[in-house]
XYZ file of C-alpha atoms in Angstrom:
598
model
C 67.748 -1.250 -18.818
C 70.027 -3.105 -16.946
C 67.413 -4.509 -14.362
C 64.347 -4.869 -17.715
C 67.456 -7.661 -18.875
C 67.121 -8.857 -15.612
C 64.072 -9.240 -14.964
C 63.267 -11.747 -18.271
C 65.502 -13.118 -17.766
C 64.448 -14.380 -14.041
C 61.691 -16.820 -14.764
C 58.907 -17.605 -10.918
C 56.440 -20.406 -11.110
C 54.859 -22.951 -8.496
C 54.624 -26.137 -8.772
C 51.433 -27.263 -9.619
C 48.827 -28.850 -6.802
C 51.667 -27.709 -3.902
C 52.959 -24.527 -2.562
C 56.795 -24.824 -3.317
C 58.549 -21.967 -6.252
C 60.596 -22.599 -8.384
C 63.537 -19.235 -9.512
C 64.979 -19.891 -12.165
C 67.737 -17.120 -13.860
C 69.500 -17.777 -17.094
C 72.437 -16.598 -18.369
C 75.335 -18.370 -19.947
C 78.046 -18.462 -16.634
C 76.288 -21.761 -14.857
C 77.584 -20.116 -12.018
C 76.213 -16.864 -12.654
C 72.775 -18.643 -12.200
C 73.096 -20.465 -8.915
C 74.654 -17.047 -7.231
C 71.692 -15.569 -8.484
C 69.083 -17.562 -7.675
C 71.051 -18.380 -3.957
C 71.337 -14.913 -3.522
C 67.464 -13.847 -4.514
C 66.515 -16.442 -1.637
C 68.016 -15.039 1.116
C 67.473 -11.654 0.903
C 63.326 -12.952 0.210
C 63.797 -14.099 3.319
C 65.440 -11.813 5.141
C 62.700 -9.549 3.590
C 60.029 -10.918 5.135
C 61.322 -11.111 8.780
C 62.001 -7.445 8.797
C 58.754 -6.270 6.943
C 57.000 -8.482 10.157
C 58.980 -7.828 13.033
C 58.160 -3.604 11.606
C 53.880 -5.194 11.325
C 53.904 -6.718 14.551
C 55.875 -3.530 16.596
C 53.378 -1.065 14.882
C 49.806 -3.526 15.931
C 51.319 -3.209 19.570
C 51.208 0.077 19.403
C 47.905 0.762 17.989
C 46.560 -3.089 20.234
C 47.577 -0.497 23.173
C 46.225 2.846 22.198
C 42.687 0.020 21.447
C 43.341 -0.919 25.102
C 43.289 2.012 26.731
C 40.430 3.729 25.124
C 38.294 0.096 25.073
C 39.209 0.109 28.857
C 37.669 4.548 28.688
C 34.279 3.656 27.460
C 33.752 0.054 29.221
C 33.897 2.010 32.559
C 31.919 4.610 31.796
C 29.477 2.108 30.206
C 29.126 0.992 33.791
C 29.070 4.007 35.833
C 25.895 5.214 32.897
C 23.957 2.221 33.915
C 24.020 2.243 37.445
C 23.379 6.299 37.209
C 20.128 5.335 35.009
C 19.537 2.006 37.489
C 19.766 5.441 40.905
C 17.799 7.891 38.959
C 14.679 5.581 37.682
C 15.091 4.150 40.488
C 14.523 0.809 39.424
C 16.421 -2.420 41.595
C 16.146 -4.753 38.516
C 15.419 -5.331 35.393
C 12.361 -7.238 35.944
C 10.600 -4.761 38.464
C 7.549 -4.522 35.773
C 6.959 -9.316 37.074
C 4.518 -7.961 40.077
C 2.907 -4.843 38.044
C 1.932 -7.783 34.530
C 0.839 -10.523 37.532
C -2.184 -7.737 38.289
C -2.947 -6.621 35.021
C -2.838 -9.841 34.325
C -5.631 -10.645 37.349
C -7.707 -7.303 36.449
C -8.315 -9.058 32.874
C -9.451 -11.954 33.932
C -11.737 -10.297 36.747
C -12.995 -8.279 33.541
C -13.568 -10.819 31.516
C -15.666 -13.047 34.688
C -17.853 -9.708 35.197
C -18.606 -9.226 31.622
C -19.857 -12.375 31.550
C -21.883 -12.109 34.713
C -22.884 -8.964 33.430
C -23.758 -10.441 30.007
C -25.863 -13.583 31.593
C -27.569 -10.393 33.698
C -28.858 -7.760 31.028
C -30.623 -11.381 29.466
C -31.826 -11.966 32.613
C -33.199 -8.862 32.636
C -34.305 -8.808 28.757
C -35.704 -12.002 29.022
C -37.951 -10.549 32.518
C -38.594 -7.629 31.017
C -40.319 -9.544 27.257
C -42.262 -11.795 29.534
C -43.979 -8.842 31.161
C -44.904 -7.095 28.217
C -46.232 -9.562 26.530
C -47.828 -10.237 29.648
C -47.662 -14.191 30.247
C -45.146 -16.674 30.617
C -44.021 -15.146 34.278
C -44.862 -18.558 35.537
C -41.771 -20.440 33.783
C -38.789 -17.367 34.481
C -36.221 -19.114 36.433
C -36.227 -16.455 39.009
C -40.207 -16.614 39.007
C -40.265 -20.121 40.058
C -37.050 -19.402 42.913
C -38.721 -17.224 44.535
C -40.935 -18.434 47.597
C -43.330 -16.374 47.931
C -44.092 -16.076 44.564
C -44.582 -20.050 44.927
C -46.882 -20.055 47.931
C -49.301 -17.258 46.329
C -49.678 -19.024 42.971
C -50.211 -21.827 45.768
C -53.483 -19.591 47.253
C -54.349 -18.868 43.612
C -55.166 -22.031 42.786
C -56.584 -22.723 45.617
C -59.665 -20.004 45.076
C -60.041 -21.407 42.108
C -60.250 -24.578 42.825
C -62.616 -22.966 44.943
C -64.500 -20.467 42.326
C -65.272 -23.870 40.799
C -66.791 -25.834 42.994
C -69.412 -22.764 44.985
C -69.943 -21.797 40.648
C -72.384 -25.060 40.789
C -73.816 -24.086 43.964
C -74.150 -20.817 43.711
C -75.256 -18.052 41.563
C -72.368 -15.025 40.652
C -73.811 -12.414 42.656
C -74.221 -15.035 46.113
C -71.815 -12.937 48.336
C -69.736 -16.121 48.795
C -68.744 -15.468 44.942
C -68.038 -12.362 45.723
C -65.988 -13.118 48.260
C -63.900 -15.536 46.350
C -63.837 -13.543 43.533
C -61.782 -10.559 45.761
C -59.521 -12.941 47.190
C -58.507 -13.683 43.579
C -58.043 -10.311 42.676
C -56.056 -9.674 45.527
C -53.132 -12.945 45.018
C -53.038 -11.435 42.260
C -52.442 -7.876 42.506
C -49.474 -9.880 45.604
C -48.242 -11.971 42.679
C -47.636 -8.899 40.454
C -46.216 -7.144 43.222
C -43.298 -9.367 44.041
C -42.944 -9.944 39.655
C -42.473 -6.654 39.607
C -40.089 -6.664 42.615
C -38.042 -9.923 41.247
C -37.756 -7.779 37.587
C -36.451 -4.936 39.398
C -33.454 -6.704 42.027
C -31.891 -8.378 38.312
C -32.241 -4.306 37.286
C -30.443 -3.340 40.279
C -28.194 -6.686 40.253
C -28.108 -5.365 35.987
C -26.480 -2.343 37.787
C -24.331 -2.903 39.858
C -22.100 -5.692 37.567
C -21.811 -2.656 35.071
C -20.463 -0.692 37.866
C -18.022 -4.008 38.763
C -16.795 -3.619 34.411
C -16.134 -0.227 34.448
C -14.142 -0.016 37.971
C -12.005 -3.322 36.925
C -11.930 -1.091 33.504
C -10.746 1.888 34.878
C -7.901 0.315 37.609
C -7.023 -1.689 35.046
C -5.796 1.277 32.787
C -4.050 2.544 35.831
C -2.134 -0.183 36.087
C -1.374 -0.574 31.946
C -0.289 2.595 32.316
C 1.973 2.057 35.116
C 3.695 -0.526 33.389
C 4.372 1.172 30.607
C 6.341 3.808 32.696
C 8.542 1.065 33.787
C 8.187 -1.454 30.212
C 9.889 2.285 29.020
C 12.230 2.443 32.085
C 13.000 -1.499 31.519
C 13.704 -1.179 27.741
C 16.527 1.507 28.375
C 18.385 -0.043 31.160
C 18.319 -2.499 28.314
C 19.599 -0.537 25.532
C 21.978 0.649 28.049
C 22.722 -3.282 29.392
C 23.272 -4.058 26.089
C 26.081 -1.632 25.695
C 28.312 -2.133 28.422
C 28.090 -5.815 28.174
C 29.621 -4.845 24.424
C 32.099 -2.591 25.340
C 33.289 -5.353 28.414
C 33.589 -7.662 25.222
C 35.496 -5.596 23.027
C 37.373 -4.726 25.411
C 38.757 -8.740 26.420
C 39.043 -9.063 22.693
C 41.524 -7.049 22.230
C 43.300 -7.115 25.468
C 44.043 -10.842 24.810
C 44.887 -9.867 20.950
C 47.928 -7.646 22.257
C 48.651 -10.354 24.860
C 48.431 -12.575 21.615
C 50.838 -10.004 19.032
C 53.370 -9.386 22.043
C 54.143 -13.578 23.035
C 54.377 -13.806 18.926
C 57.335 -11.164 18.542
C 59.454 -12.828 19.896
C 58.867 -15.892 17.627
C 58.744 -14.339 14.484
C 59.695 -16.736 11.520
C 59.597 -16.155 7.723
C 56.861 -17.841 5.863
C 58.851 -19.669 3.791
C 61.555 -21.369 3.876
C 64.402 -23.251 0.830
C 63.970 -26.107 0.176
C 67.035 -26.932 -1.588
C 69.574 -24.340 -3.031
C 70.113 -23.283 -6.015
C 72.601 -25.773 -7.887
C 75.855 -24.721 -10.610
C 73.576 -26.278 -13.952
C 75.617 -29.511 -15.933
C 73.480 -28.852 -19.503
C 71.771 -25.686 -20.798
C 68.436 -25.677 -20.498
C 67.247 -23.930 -24.212
C 66.165 -25.004 -26.166
C 64.240 -29.004 -25.072
C 63.277 -29.611 -28.057
C 62.106 -32.993 -27.606
C 59.394 -31.018 -24.885
C 58.340 -28.314 -27.373
C 57.488 -31.449 -29.634
C 55.469 -32.994 -27.282
C 53.529 -29.893 -26.695
C 52.591 -28.974 -29.879
C 51.581 -32.766 -30.180
C 49.568 -32.554 -27.017
C 47.835 -28.953 -28.088
C 46.976 -30.413 -31.366
C 45.520 -33.205 -30.149
C 42.845 -31.365 -27.558
C 42.431 -28.364 -30.765
C 40.904 -31.148 -32.681
C 39.002 -32.790 -29.156
C 37.415 -29.889 -28.340
C 36.977 -29.083 -32.482
C 34.753 -32.151 -32.219
C 33.199 -31.600 -29.565
C 31.431 -28.188 -30.101
C 29.967 -30.047 -34.016
C 28.490 -32.504 -31.230
C 26.818 -30.217 -28.683
C 25.607 -27.777 -31.570
C 23.625 -30.612 -32.647
C 21.863 -31.576 -29.517
C 19.257 -28.484 -29.979
C 16.001 -28.528 -32.827
C 16.835 -26.457 -35.343
C 12.806 -27.293 -36.888
C 9.236 -27.577 -35.605
C 9.573 -30.858 -38.169
C 12.983 -32.403 -36.266
C 10.242 -31.828 -32.976
C 6.538 -32.804 -34.212
C 9.438 -36.494 -35.676
C 11.142 -36.365 -31.904
C 8.539 -36.011 -29.867
C 5.185 -37.247 -31.715
C 3.369 -32.994 -31.015
C 2.564 -31.466 -32.787
C 3.528 -27.937 -34.070
C 1.485 -24.482 -32.159
C 3.816 -22.275 -33.970
C 7.186 -20.623 -33.446
C 7.815 -18.016 -31.175
C 11.053 -15.326 -32.087
C 13.309 -14.146 -29.549
C 13.760 -10.578 -28.545
C 17.484 -9.404 -29.180
C 18.663 -8.730 -25.443
C 18.799 -4.665 -25.861
C 15.553 -4.369 -27.041
C 14.427 -7.095 -24.492
C 15.385 -4.284 -21.337
C 14.077 -1.482 -23.155
C 10.802 -2.790 -24.034
C 10.137 -7.139 -22.869
C 7.814 -9.299 -24.250
C 5.473 -9.209 -22.350
C 5.359 -4.965 -22.449
C 5.389 -5.638 -26.456
C 2.170 -7.121 -26.642
C 0.375 -3.954 -25.315
C 2.786 -0.879 -26.415
C 3.096 -2.768 -30.323
C 0.160 -5.131 -30.703
C 0.117 -6.059 -34.368
C 4.715 -6.302 -33.614
C 5.823 -9.978 -34.564
C 4.863 -10.873 -30.977
C 1.811 -10.531 -31.669
C 1.147 -12.328 -34.432
C 2.940 -15.310 -32.680
C 0.609 -14.723 -29.786
C -2.576 -14.518 -32.806
C -0.482 -17.376 -34.412
C -0.307 -19.673 -31.067
C -4.188 -18.805 -30.336
C -5.727 -19.969 -34.075
C -3.650 -23.127 -33.665
C -4.823 -24.123 -30.295
C -8.741 -23.361 -32.569
C -7.598 -25.527 -34.444
C -6.109 -28.353 -32.186
C -8.801 -28.512 -29.755
C -11.935 -28.654 -32.066
C -12.147 -25.304 -33.372
C -13.487 -24.108 -29.563
C -10.663 -22.565 -27.359
C -9.815 -24.469 -24.341
C -11.247 -23.185 -20.956
C -7.642 -23.797 -19.209
C -4.763 -23.411 -20.542
C -1.492 -25.165 -18.782
C 1.692 -23.969 -19.687
C 5.262 -25.817 -19.660
C 9.169 -26.586 -20.486
C 11.525 -29.544 -19.673
C 14.106 -27.258 -17.945
C 13.889 -23.195 -17.234
C 14.494 -20.645 -18.738
C 12.365 -21.881 -22.225
C 10.664 -18.682 -21.380
C 6.960 -20.487 -20.529
C 6.084 -17.034 -17.808
C 6.941 -14.839 -20.303
C 5.205 -16.227 -22.761
C 1.516 -17.073 -20.392
C 2.000 -13.094 -19.836
C 1.520 -12.514 -23.148
C -1.181 -14.747 -24.096
C -3.178 -13.874 -21.936
C -2.687 -10.262 -22.369
C -3.738 -11.424 -25.509
C -6.200 -12.907 -25.462
C -7.397 -10.638 -23.323
C -6.883 -7.534 -26.066
C -8.942 -9.956 -27.844
C -12.437 -9.730 -25.929
C -12.031 -12.292 -23.548
C -12.210 -12.041 -19.160
C -8.701 -13.453 -18.349
C -7.394 -14.538 -15.319
C -3.513 -15.871 -14.875
C -2.086 -18.001 -12.536
C 1.778 -18.541 -11.433
C 1.200 -22.123 -9.949
C 5.796 -22.433 -9.951
C 6.141 -22.533 -6.645
C 9.322 -23.427 -6.637
C 10.779 -20.121 -8.675
C 8.314 -18.121 -9.170
C 8.492 -14.952 -12.254
C 5.351 -13.815 -12.472
C 5.114 -11.365 -9.843
C 8.779 -10.165 -11.008
C 7.862 -9.183 -14.787
C 4.435 -7.256 -13.201
C 6.418 -5.707 -10.182
C 4.171 -6.593 -7.467
C 5.150 -8.219 -3.463
C 3.786 -11.852 -3.710
C 3.188 -11.904 0.019
C 0.000 -13.951 -0.787
C -1.321 -16.264 -3.867
C -2.419 -19.096 -4.540
C -0.453 -21.028 -2.083
C -2.554 -19.336 0.059
C -5.632 -20.039 -0.871
C -4.490 -23.691 -1.152
C -3.786 -23.991 2.560
C -7.551 -22.090 3.505
C -4.617 -19.086 4.678
C -7.028 -16.492 2.169
C -10.197 -16.405 -0.232
C -9.941 -17.126 -3.590
C -11.560 -13.737 -4.353
C -8.669 -11.958 -1.633
C -5.724 -13.721 -4.019
C -7.070 -12.591 -7.610
C -5.564 -8.951 -8.920
C -5.836 -7.153 -11.330
C -3.822 -5.462 -14.305
C -4.487 -2.006 -14.940
C -2.801 -2.587 -18.901
C -3.933 -5.218 -19.756
C -7.421 -5.668 -17.892
C -6.616 -9.477 -16.954
C -6.558 -10.593 -13.685
C -4.111 -12.669 -11.691
C -3.072 -14.091 -9.211
C 0.706 -14.562 -7.506
C 1.941 -17.595 -6.774
C 3.150 -17.764 -2.890
C 4.953 -18.861 0.247
C 3.573 -22.476 -0.264
C 3.996 -24.196 4.013
C 5.250 -27.064 2.929
C 5.505 -29.475 -0.826
C 3.590 -27.630 -3.597
C 3.083 -31.155 -5.231
C 0.692 -31.893 -2.562
C -1.358 -28.646 -3.154
C -1.472 -28.781 -6.725
C -3.152 -31.901 -6.674
C -5.420 -32.003 -4.479
C -9.330 -31.903 -4.678
C -9.473 -28.136 -3.527
C -7.779 -26.820 -7.412
C -9.587 -29.365 -9.118
C -12.419 -27.655 -7.715
C -10.873 -23.833 -7.447
C -10.605 -24.807 -11.132
C -14.141 -24.975 -11.893
C -15.688 -22.931 -10.064
C -13.281 -20.637 -12.191
C -14.252 -21.525 -14.929
C -17.778 -20.058 -14.705
C -15.984 -16.528 -13.874
C -13.358 -15.938 -16.936
C -13.810 -16.965 -20.655
C -10.241 -18.702 -20.242
C -7.417 -19.228 -17.525
C -3.948 -19.386 -17.895
C -1.405 -21.596 -15.825
C 2.164 -21.135 -15.077
C 2.717 -24.665 -13.916
C 7.040 -25.162 -13.204
C 9.393 -27.037 -16.105
C 8.517 -30.664 -16.163
C 11.694 -31.905 -15.448
C 12.355 -29.562 -12.114
C 8.927 -30.921 -10.478
C 6.256 -32.935 -10.489
C 4.091 -30.063 -10.525
C 3.366 -29.922 -14.031
C 2.441 -34.024 -14.427
C -0.534 -32.733 -11.424
C -2.059 -29.456 -13.532
C -1.209 -30.919 -16.477
C -4.320 -33.741 -15.989
C -7.034 -31.269 -14.110
C -6.965 -28.309 -17.733
C -8.295 -29.062 -21.594
C -4.876 -28.162 -22.607
C -1.209 -28.007 -21.911
C 1.232 -26.306 -24.312
C 5.127 -27.488 -24.467
C 8.155 -25.321 -24.865
C 10.802 -25.874 -26.927
C 14.128 -23.791 -26.720
C 15.578 -22.998 -30.521
C 18.988 -24.626 -30.500
C 19.069 -24.646 -26.696
C 16.546 -27.475 -25.399
C 17.992 -30.553 -25.931
C 16.710 -33.345 -27.640
C 16.806 -36.060 -25.290
C 16.008 -33.775 -22.468
C 13.222 -32.783 -24.403
C 11.953 -36.349 -24.883
C 11.750 -37.532 -21.953
C 9.728 -34.530 -20.352
C 7.266 -35.917 -23.330
C 8.094 -39.677 -21.746
C 7.305 -38.389 -18.181
C 3.935 -36.754 -19.065
C 2.513 -39.569 -20.933
C 3.630 -41.847 -17.991
C 1.865 -39.750 -15.696
C -1.306 -40.799 -17.732
C -1.580 -36.311 -19.273
C -3.794 -36.580 -22.530
C -4.185 -32.223 -22.651
C -0.782 -32.087 -23.828
C -1.735 -30.317 -26.990
C 1.209 -29.128 -29.026
C 4.743 -27.829 -28.361
C 5.526 -23.812 -28.978
C 8.696 -23.458 -30.138
C 10.432 -20.526 -28.391
C 13.348 -17.607 -29.254
C 13.918 -18.984 -32.653
C 16.537 -16.589 -34.764
C 13.977 -15.885 -37.628
C 16.631 -14.593 -39.527
C 18.952 -17.382 -39.025
C 16.271 -19.897 -39.268
C 15.393 -18.986 -42.719
C 18.920 -18.900 -44.211
C 19.291 -22.349 -42.913
C 17.201 -24.266 -45.906
C 14.437 -24.377 -44.032
C 12.560 -22.617 -46.584
C 8.774 -24.657 -45.874
C 8.924 -24.000 -42.753
C 6.516 -21.589 -40.788
C 9.208 -19.381 -39.955
C 10.070 -18.968 -43.019
C 6.484 -18.367 -44.296
C 5.704 -16.290 -40.991
C 8.834 -13.988 -41.843
C 8.292 -13.516 -45.414
C 4.304 -12.524 -44.592
C 5.962 -9.525 -42.056
C 8.614 -8.785 -44.667
C 5.940 -7.461 -47.480
C 3.545 -5.811 -43.932
C 6.791 -3.642 -43.751
C 8.121 -5.290 -40.021
C 10.792 -6.353 -39.096
C 11.585 -9.797 -37.032
C 13.126 -9.790 -33.379
C 16.216 -11.890 -33.456
C 16.539 -14.051 -30.897
C 18.675 -13.631 -28.004
C 21.733 -15.873 -27.587
C 22.668 -17.049 -24.422
C 26.676 -17.957 -23.497
C 27.806 -19.116 -20.230
C 31.084 -19.323 -19.260
C 32.704 -21.318 -16.238
C 36.072 -19.798 -14.690
C 37.888 -21.798 -12.546
C 41.189 -20.194 -10.259
C 43.463 -21.604 -8.973
C 43.918 -21.035 -4.972
């Protein structure tokens, strides 16, 4: 009871923007108040010194044990390294340099030998082809380089000349003509023999080259086996040396820490010091009427200011589609009912469109599709871009849901994640993002290799991938335009999820390459000036494809009760009630900032 009363009268406070602590004690006796505060301060400083002495002694005892243990571990680790070196026969960790050099030289020699073998085989095949064809041997390099063949060819030419000369004087049966023909046959037989020898020599050359390649391959295999054994031993030595080095470094660290702790034991000082002792008060401290009145007035002003700020911030967003149409001068393409947080955790909207196609979310997709038909001259656009002013307005969820809805309607759909800054499509589809549109645009892979198939909804999709440089430079290239034109021949609809307009400039570029662009505006969350700035930026870039906007994450119950009875959201809600379906309310996101003073 006495302790509780004492603590109730004791106040300990920190002075703002400083490390100073103020201690107060309330008592009817001024002298007792000052005595109690000064005694508490003296006792506090003495306790600090005692605790620091005890902690330092415990630290020294523990460090001495650790130093002794680490010294033993370091010595044992060094002995293990030395013993392994002796057992493995390695003097240093670079013992494989000679073997590696020999492997490199043999590899080079084998490459050269393989080239020579290929050349020899090619020459042999060419000679054999000429022999089989029965002609053309005169132009062969091997024949042209043979002096004997050339000499026989010259003799053959001389005999042919003589035969032509004698044929004008003598008849075919004249002895001279018979002799000339016999000489010609003999020369041609010799030429054929020499050609056969050339072919045989080329065959021998191929066999020798093939044997050399095999011998070099065998030697290389032996050296590679020896290198593997040496590398294994060197890797083990490296691991042992690393362990020994770590043990030595840890031992040195603890040894230094032990010396520092021993030195600190001699100079222990309290962490705090008394700036001023408590003086005996000359006036009562409570109640302080002027201060209480000042705080009450200040609190009233702060409360009134906060009320005005909250009321003003609630009016920054859009309440109805009519407000968006008036400010942004865009056509309304529909409302998207928000999905409650508890239901989105169980069945996200992009999954709800598959499991419950006739839900309110599915009806929203149908309404959006119908409005896109009307905005595009009763023709659905082949290329459709979804974007927003800021992140987290639901564009990726809408793009995936709309693609799945159109695929369920019989269209062949391709979904491309072009939000290269913060892609989300792969997370919603629970797939990896190793390869995607970024790799296609940088010619690392073909488009056919980047396209994947969603078995749940039968859409094709391409994730973002990992861009190696500025995304806008890739998306603004002619290749992106040609890629969309090529894909339009294979798909009925190409849906593109882009970055927010005000985050990066990717959406500006992509919007100029597609037929229609849909802008998302989050109900009550997207600031009006931000949405207007996004539309102005698209217009300043010359974008003509904006078909309209979609008001997303709408709480249809609040929307209907706000007095906008003529709005599309209320009519949609009433129709849903007549069909016996329950609309899904929007999930409000609340962000809190906590400031902590250290």
